[in-house]
mmCIF file of C-alpha atoms in Angstrom:
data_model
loop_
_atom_site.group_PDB
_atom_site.id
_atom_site.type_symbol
_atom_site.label_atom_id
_atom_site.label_comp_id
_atom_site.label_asym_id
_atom_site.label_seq_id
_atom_site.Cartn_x
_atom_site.Cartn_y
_atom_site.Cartn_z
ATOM 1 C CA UNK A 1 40.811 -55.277 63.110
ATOM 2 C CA UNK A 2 38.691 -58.409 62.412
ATOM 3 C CA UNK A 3 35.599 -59.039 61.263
ATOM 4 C CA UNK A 4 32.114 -60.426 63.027
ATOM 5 C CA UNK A 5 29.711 -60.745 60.350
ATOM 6 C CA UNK A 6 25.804 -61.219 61.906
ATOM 7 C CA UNK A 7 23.068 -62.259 59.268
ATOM 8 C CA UNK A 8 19.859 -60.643 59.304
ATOM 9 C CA UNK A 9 16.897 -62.759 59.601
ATOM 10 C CA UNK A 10 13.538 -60.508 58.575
ATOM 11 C CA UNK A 11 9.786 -60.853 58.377
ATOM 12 C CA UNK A 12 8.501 -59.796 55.449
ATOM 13 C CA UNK A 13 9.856 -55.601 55.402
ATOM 14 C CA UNK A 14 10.692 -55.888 58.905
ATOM 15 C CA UNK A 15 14.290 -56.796 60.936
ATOM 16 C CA UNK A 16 13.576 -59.433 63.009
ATOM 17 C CA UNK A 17 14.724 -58.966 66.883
ATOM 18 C CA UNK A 18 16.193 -62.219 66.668
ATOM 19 C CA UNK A 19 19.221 -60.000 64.658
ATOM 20 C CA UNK A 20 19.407 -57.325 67.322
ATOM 21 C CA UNK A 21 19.958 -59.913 69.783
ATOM 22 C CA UNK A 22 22.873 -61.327 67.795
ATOM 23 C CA UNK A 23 24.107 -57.725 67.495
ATOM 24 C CA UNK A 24 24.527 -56.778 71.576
ATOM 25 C CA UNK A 25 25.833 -60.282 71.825
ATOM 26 C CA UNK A 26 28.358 -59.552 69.195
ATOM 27 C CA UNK A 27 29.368 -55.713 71.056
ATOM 28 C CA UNK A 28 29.427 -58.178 74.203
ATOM 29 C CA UNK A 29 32.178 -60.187 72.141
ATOM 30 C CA UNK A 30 34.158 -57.192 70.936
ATOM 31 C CA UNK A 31 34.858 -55.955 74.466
ATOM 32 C CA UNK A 32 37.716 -59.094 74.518
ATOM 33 C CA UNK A 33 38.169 -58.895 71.163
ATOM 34 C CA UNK A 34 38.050 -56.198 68.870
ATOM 35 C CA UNK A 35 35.804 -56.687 66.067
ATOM 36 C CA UNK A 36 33.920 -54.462 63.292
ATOM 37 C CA UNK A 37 30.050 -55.731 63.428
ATOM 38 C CA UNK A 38 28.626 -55.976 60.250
ATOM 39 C CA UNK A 39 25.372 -57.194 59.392
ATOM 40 C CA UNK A 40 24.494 -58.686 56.267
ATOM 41 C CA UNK A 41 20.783 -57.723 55.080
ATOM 42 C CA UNK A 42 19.358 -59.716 51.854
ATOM 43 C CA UNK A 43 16.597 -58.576 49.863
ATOM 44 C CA UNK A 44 14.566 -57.051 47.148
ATOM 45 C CA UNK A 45 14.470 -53.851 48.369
ATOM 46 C CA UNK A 46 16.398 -51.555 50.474
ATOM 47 C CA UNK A 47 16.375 -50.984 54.104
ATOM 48 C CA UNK A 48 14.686 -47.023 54.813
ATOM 49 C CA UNK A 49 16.361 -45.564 57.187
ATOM 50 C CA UNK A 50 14.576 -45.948 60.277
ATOM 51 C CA UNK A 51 15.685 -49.228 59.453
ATOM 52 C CA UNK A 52 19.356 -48.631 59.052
ATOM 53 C CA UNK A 53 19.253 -46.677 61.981
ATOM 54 C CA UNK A 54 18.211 -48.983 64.179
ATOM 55 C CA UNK A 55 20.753 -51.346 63.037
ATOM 56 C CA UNK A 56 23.551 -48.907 63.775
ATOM 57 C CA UNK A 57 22.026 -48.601 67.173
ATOM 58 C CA UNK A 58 21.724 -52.433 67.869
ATOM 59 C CA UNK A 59 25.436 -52.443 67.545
ATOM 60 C CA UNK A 60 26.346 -52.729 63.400
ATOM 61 C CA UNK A 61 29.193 -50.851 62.500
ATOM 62 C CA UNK A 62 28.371 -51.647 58.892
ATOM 63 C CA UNK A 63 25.531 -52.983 56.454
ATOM 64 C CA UNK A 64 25.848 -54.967 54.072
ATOM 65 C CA UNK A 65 22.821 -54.659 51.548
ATOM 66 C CA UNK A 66 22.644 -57.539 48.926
ATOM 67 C CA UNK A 67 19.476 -56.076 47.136
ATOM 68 C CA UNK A 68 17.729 -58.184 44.203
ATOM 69 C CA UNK A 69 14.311 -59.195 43.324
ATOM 70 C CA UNK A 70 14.853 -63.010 43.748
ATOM 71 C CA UNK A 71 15.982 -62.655 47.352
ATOM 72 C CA UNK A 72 12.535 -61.203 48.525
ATOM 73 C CA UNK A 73 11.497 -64.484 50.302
ATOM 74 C CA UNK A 74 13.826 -66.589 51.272
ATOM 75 C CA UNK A 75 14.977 -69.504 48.898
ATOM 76 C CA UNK A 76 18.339 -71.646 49.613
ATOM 77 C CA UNK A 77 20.395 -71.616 46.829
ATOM 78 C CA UNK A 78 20.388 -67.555 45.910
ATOM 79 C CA UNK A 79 20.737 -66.975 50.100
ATOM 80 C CA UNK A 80 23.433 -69.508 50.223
ATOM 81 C CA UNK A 81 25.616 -68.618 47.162
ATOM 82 C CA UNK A 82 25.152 -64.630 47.960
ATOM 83 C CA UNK A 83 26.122 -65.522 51.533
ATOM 84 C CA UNK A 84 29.198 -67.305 50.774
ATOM 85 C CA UNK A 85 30.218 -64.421 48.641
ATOM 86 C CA UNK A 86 29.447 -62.033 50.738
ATOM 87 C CA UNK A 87 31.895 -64.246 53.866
ATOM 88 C CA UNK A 88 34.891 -64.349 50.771
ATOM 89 C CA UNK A 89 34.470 -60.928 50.307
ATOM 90 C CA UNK A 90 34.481 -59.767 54.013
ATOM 91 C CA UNK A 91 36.970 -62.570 55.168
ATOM 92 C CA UNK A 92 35.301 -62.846 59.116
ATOM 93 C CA UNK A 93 36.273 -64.508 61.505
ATOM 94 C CA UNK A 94 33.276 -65.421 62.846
ATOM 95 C CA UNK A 95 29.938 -65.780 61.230
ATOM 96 C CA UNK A 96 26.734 -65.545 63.163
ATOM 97 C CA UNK A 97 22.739 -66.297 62.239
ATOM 98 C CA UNK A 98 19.766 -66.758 64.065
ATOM 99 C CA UNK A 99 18.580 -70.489 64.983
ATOM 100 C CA UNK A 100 15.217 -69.711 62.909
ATOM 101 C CA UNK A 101 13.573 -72.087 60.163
ATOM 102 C CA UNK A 102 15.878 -70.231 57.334
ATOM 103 C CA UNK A 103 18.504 -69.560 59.376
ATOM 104 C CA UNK A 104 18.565 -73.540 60.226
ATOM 105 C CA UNK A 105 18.679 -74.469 56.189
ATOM 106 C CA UNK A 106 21.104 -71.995 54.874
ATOM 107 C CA UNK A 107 24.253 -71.774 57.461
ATOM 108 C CA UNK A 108 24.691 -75.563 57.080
ATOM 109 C CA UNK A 109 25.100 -75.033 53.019
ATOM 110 C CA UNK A 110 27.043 -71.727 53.986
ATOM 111 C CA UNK A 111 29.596 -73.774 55.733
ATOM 112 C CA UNK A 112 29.787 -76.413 53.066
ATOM 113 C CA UNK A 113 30.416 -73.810 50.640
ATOM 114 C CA UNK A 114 33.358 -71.999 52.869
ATOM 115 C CA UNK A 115 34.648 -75.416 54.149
ATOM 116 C CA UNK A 116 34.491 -74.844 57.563
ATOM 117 C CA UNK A 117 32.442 -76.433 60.847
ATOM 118 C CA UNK A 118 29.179 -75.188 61.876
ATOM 119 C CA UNK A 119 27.442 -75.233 65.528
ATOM 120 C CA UNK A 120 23.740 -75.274 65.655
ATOM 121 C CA UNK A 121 21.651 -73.866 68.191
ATOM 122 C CA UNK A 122 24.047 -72.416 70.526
ATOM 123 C CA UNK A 123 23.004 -70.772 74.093
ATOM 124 C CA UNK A 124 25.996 -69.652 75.217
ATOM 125 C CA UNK A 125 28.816 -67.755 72.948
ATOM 126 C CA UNK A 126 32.009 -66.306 74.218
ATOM 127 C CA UNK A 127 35.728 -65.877 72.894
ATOM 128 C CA UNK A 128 38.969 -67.599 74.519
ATOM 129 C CA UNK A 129 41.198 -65.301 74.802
ATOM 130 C CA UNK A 130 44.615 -66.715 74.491
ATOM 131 C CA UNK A 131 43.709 -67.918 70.837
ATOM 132 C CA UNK A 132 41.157 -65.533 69.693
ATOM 133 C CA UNK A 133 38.525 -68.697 69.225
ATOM 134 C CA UNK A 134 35.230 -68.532 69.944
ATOM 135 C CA UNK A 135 33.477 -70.614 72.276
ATOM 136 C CA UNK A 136 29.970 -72.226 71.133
ATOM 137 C CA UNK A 137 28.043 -73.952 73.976
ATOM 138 C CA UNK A 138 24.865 -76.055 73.152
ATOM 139 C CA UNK A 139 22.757 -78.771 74.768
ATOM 140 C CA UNK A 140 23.892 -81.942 74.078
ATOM 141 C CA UNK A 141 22.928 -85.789 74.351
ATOM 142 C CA UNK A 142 19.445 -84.834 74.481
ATOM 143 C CA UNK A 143 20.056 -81.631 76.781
ATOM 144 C CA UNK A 144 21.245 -83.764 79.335
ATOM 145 C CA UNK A 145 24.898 -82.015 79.498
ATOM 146 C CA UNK A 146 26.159 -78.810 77.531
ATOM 147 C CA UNK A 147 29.182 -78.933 75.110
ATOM 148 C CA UNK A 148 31.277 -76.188 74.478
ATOM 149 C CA UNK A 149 33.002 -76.276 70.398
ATOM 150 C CA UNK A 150 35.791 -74.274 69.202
ATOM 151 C CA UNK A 151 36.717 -74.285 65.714
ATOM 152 C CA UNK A 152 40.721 -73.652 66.005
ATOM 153 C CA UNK A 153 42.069 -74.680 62.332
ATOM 154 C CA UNK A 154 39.071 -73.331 59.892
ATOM 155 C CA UNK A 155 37.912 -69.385 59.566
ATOM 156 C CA UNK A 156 35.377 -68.358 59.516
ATOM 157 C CA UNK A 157 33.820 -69.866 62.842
ATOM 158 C CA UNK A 158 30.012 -70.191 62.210
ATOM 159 C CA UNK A 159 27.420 -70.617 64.956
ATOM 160 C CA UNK A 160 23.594 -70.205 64.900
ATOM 161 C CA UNK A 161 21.934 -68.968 68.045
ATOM 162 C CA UNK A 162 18.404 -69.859 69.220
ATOM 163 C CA UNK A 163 16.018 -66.751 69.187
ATOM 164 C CA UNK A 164 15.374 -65.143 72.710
ATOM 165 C CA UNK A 165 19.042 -66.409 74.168
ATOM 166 C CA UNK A 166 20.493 -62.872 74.086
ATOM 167 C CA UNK A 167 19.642 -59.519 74.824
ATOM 168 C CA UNK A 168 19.309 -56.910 72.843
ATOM 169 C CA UNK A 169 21.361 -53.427 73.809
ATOM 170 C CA UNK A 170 19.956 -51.795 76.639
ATOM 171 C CA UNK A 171 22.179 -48.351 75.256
ATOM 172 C CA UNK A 172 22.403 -47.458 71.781
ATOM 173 C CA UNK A 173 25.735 -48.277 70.079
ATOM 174 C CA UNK A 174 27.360 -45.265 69.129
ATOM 175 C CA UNK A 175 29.362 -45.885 66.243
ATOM 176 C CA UNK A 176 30.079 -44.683 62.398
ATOM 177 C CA UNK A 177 27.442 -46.358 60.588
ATOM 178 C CA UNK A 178 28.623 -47.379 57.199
ATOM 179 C CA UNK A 179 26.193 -48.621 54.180
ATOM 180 C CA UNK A 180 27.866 -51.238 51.521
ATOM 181 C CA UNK A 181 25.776 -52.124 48.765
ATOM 182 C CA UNK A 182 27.124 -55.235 47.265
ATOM 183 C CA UNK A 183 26.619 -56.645 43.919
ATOM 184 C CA UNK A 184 24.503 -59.784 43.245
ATOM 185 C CA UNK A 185 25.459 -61.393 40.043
ATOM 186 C CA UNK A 186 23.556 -63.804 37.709
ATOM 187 C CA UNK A 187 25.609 -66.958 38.977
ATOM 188 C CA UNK A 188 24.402 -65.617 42.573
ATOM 189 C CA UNK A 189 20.382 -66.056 42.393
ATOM 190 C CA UNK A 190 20.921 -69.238 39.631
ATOM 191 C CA UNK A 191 18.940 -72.150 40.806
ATOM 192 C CA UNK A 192 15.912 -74.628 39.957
ATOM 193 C CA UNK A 193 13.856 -74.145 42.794
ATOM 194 C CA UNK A 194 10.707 -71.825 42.116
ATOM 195 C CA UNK A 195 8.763 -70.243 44.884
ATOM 196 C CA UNK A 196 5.170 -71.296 43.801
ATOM 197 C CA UNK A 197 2.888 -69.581 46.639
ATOM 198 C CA UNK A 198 3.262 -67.782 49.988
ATOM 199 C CA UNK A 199 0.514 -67.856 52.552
ATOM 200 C CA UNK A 200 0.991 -65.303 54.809
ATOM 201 C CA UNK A 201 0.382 -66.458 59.048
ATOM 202 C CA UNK A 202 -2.396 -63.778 59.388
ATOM 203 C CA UNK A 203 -2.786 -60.311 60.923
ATOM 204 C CA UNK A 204 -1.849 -60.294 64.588
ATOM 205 C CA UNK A 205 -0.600 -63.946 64.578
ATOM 206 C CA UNK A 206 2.668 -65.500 65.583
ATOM 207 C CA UNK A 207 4.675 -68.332 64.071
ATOM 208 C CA UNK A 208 5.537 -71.277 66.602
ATOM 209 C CA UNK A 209 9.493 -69.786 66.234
ATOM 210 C CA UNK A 210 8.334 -66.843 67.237
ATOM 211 C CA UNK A 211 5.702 -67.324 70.420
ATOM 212 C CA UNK A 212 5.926 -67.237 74.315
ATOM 213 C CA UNK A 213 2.884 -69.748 74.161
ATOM 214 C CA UNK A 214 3.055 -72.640 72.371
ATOM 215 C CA UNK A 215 -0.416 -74.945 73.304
ATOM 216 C CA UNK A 216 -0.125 -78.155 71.102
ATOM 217 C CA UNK A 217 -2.502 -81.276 69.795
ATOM 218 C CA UNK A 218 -1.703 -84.611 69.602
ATOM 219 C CA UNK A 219 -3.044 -87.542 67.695
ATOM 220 C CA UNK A 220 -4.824 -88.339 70.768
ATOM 221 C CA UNK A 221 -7.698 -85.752 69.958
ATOM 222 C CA UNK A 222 -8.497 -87.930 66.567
ATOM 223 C CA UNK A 223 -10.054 -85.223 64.641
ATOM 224 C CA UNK A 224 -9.543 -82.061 63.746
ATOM 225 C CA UNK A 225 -12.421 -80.874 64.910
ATOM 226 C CA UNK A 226 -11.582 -81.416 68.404
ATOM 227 C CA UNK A 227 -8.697 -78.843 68.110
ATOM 228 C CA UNK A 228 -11.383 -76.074 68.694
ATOM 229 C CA UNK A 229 -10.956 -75.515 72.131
ATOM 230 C CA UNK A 230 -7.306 -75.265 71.612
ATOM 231 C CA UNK A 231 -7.095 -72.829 69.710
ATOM 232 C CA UNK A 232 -9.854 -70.507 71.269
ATOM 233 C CA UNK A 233 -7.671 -71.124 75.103
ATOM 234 C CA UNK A 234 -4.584 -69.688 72.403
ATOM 235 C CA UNK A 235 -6.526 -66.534 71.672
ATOM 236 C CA UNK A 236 -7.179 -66.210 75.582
ATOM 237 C CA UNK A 237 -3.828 -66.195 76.319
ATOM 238 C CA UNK A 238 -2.323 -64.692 73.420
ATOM 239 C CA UNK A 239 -0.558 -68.333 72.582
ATOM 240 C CA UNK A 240 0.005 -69.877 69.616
ATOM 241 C CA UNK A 241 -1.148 -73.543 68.623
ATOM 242 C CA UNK A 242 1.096 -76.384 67.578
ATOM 243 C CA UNK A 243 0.603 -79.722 66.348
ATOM 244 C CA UNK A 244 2.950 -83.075 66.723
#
């Protein structure tokens, strides 16, 4: 049986729901054709098992835990080399993450590494079923028509999948949960890049990727000042502000 490997995105301890929704679409894609679901989970610390069971019951047949202190927060060379070890290892056939700000800089670098194509962003997945490949449907020329991509000569097939496209179960997946721990190595978490400070968003507040609400500013209110009343119709509505 093959292999659908789903990348978990997470905020700070937690599992984002962005991965949930990549795991029902995922069951969705094993009813025409059979896949194990495994979800790959990098970090410094391992999952508890509320955690792990809620995985399992999102639809993972099997996590993969990459566990080391440098993968904590979320820095491009250490994700990207454990990744593509973790895709050699595993051999999927297709490889999915969600269309978040990490997810966005690391599958690109992922596919480099594998040598295979990549399609951002996708709203629509599905699988044709005469050749096994899987259909990847995004907006294109400006969102004025929708492509669908196959990848039909390279393995693994890797999309990323805006956050809020798919649904999480409904049912809990029933299946024989299985932990893998896998080894990170020294050549793994090399790299030259240092994280110097993190600013956590705030208690009770939502990143742009992550709102229902987005109320934005231009340059034509001048000064910042004159973003007050923006952000105090946010907190009315339980929005979030942007800028451009």
């Amino acid at each position: 049986m093959s292999d659908l490997l789903v990348i978990a995105e997470r905020r700070g301890s937690e599992i984002h729901s962005s991965t949930y929704e990549l795991l029902g679409k995922a069951r969705e894609l094993s009813l025409k054709r059979p896949f194990n679901v495994s979800v790959a989970v990098l970090s410094d610390n391992r999952l508890d098992e509320d955690a792990t069971a809620s995985l399992f019951s999102g639809g993972a047949d099997k996590i993969i835990m990459a566990i080391d202190k440098s993968l904590g927060r979320f820095n491009f060379e250490p994700y990207t080399k454990t990744l593509a070890a973790i895709v050699k290892k595993l051999s999927p056939e297709i490889v999915l993450a969600p269309a978040t700000t990490s997810g966005r800089t690391y599958m690109p670098g992922l596919a480099a590494l594998l040598k295979t194509g990549l399609t951002a962003d996708c709203t629509g997945l599905d699988i044709e079923e005469d050749t096994g490949n899987l259909l990847q449907t995004r907006p294109a020329i400006g969102g004025n028509i929708m492509a669908t991509i196959k990848t039909p000569n390279h393995r693994p097939q890797m999309a990323t999948v805006r956050p809020k496209t798919f649904s999480a179960l409904k049912e809990p997946y029933m299946g024989n949960g299985e932990v893998e721990s896998f080894e990170v190595t020294p050549e793994m978490i090399e790299t030259n890049a240092t994280l110097l400070q993190f600013k956590p968003i705030g208690e009770g507040k939502k990143g742009v990727q992550d709102a229902e609400v987005i109320i934005a500013g231009g340059m034509g209110l001048r000064k910042v000042e004159n973003m007050e009343p923006i952000y105090r119709l946010t907190k009315l509505i339980n929005g979030t502000v942007g800028a451009s």
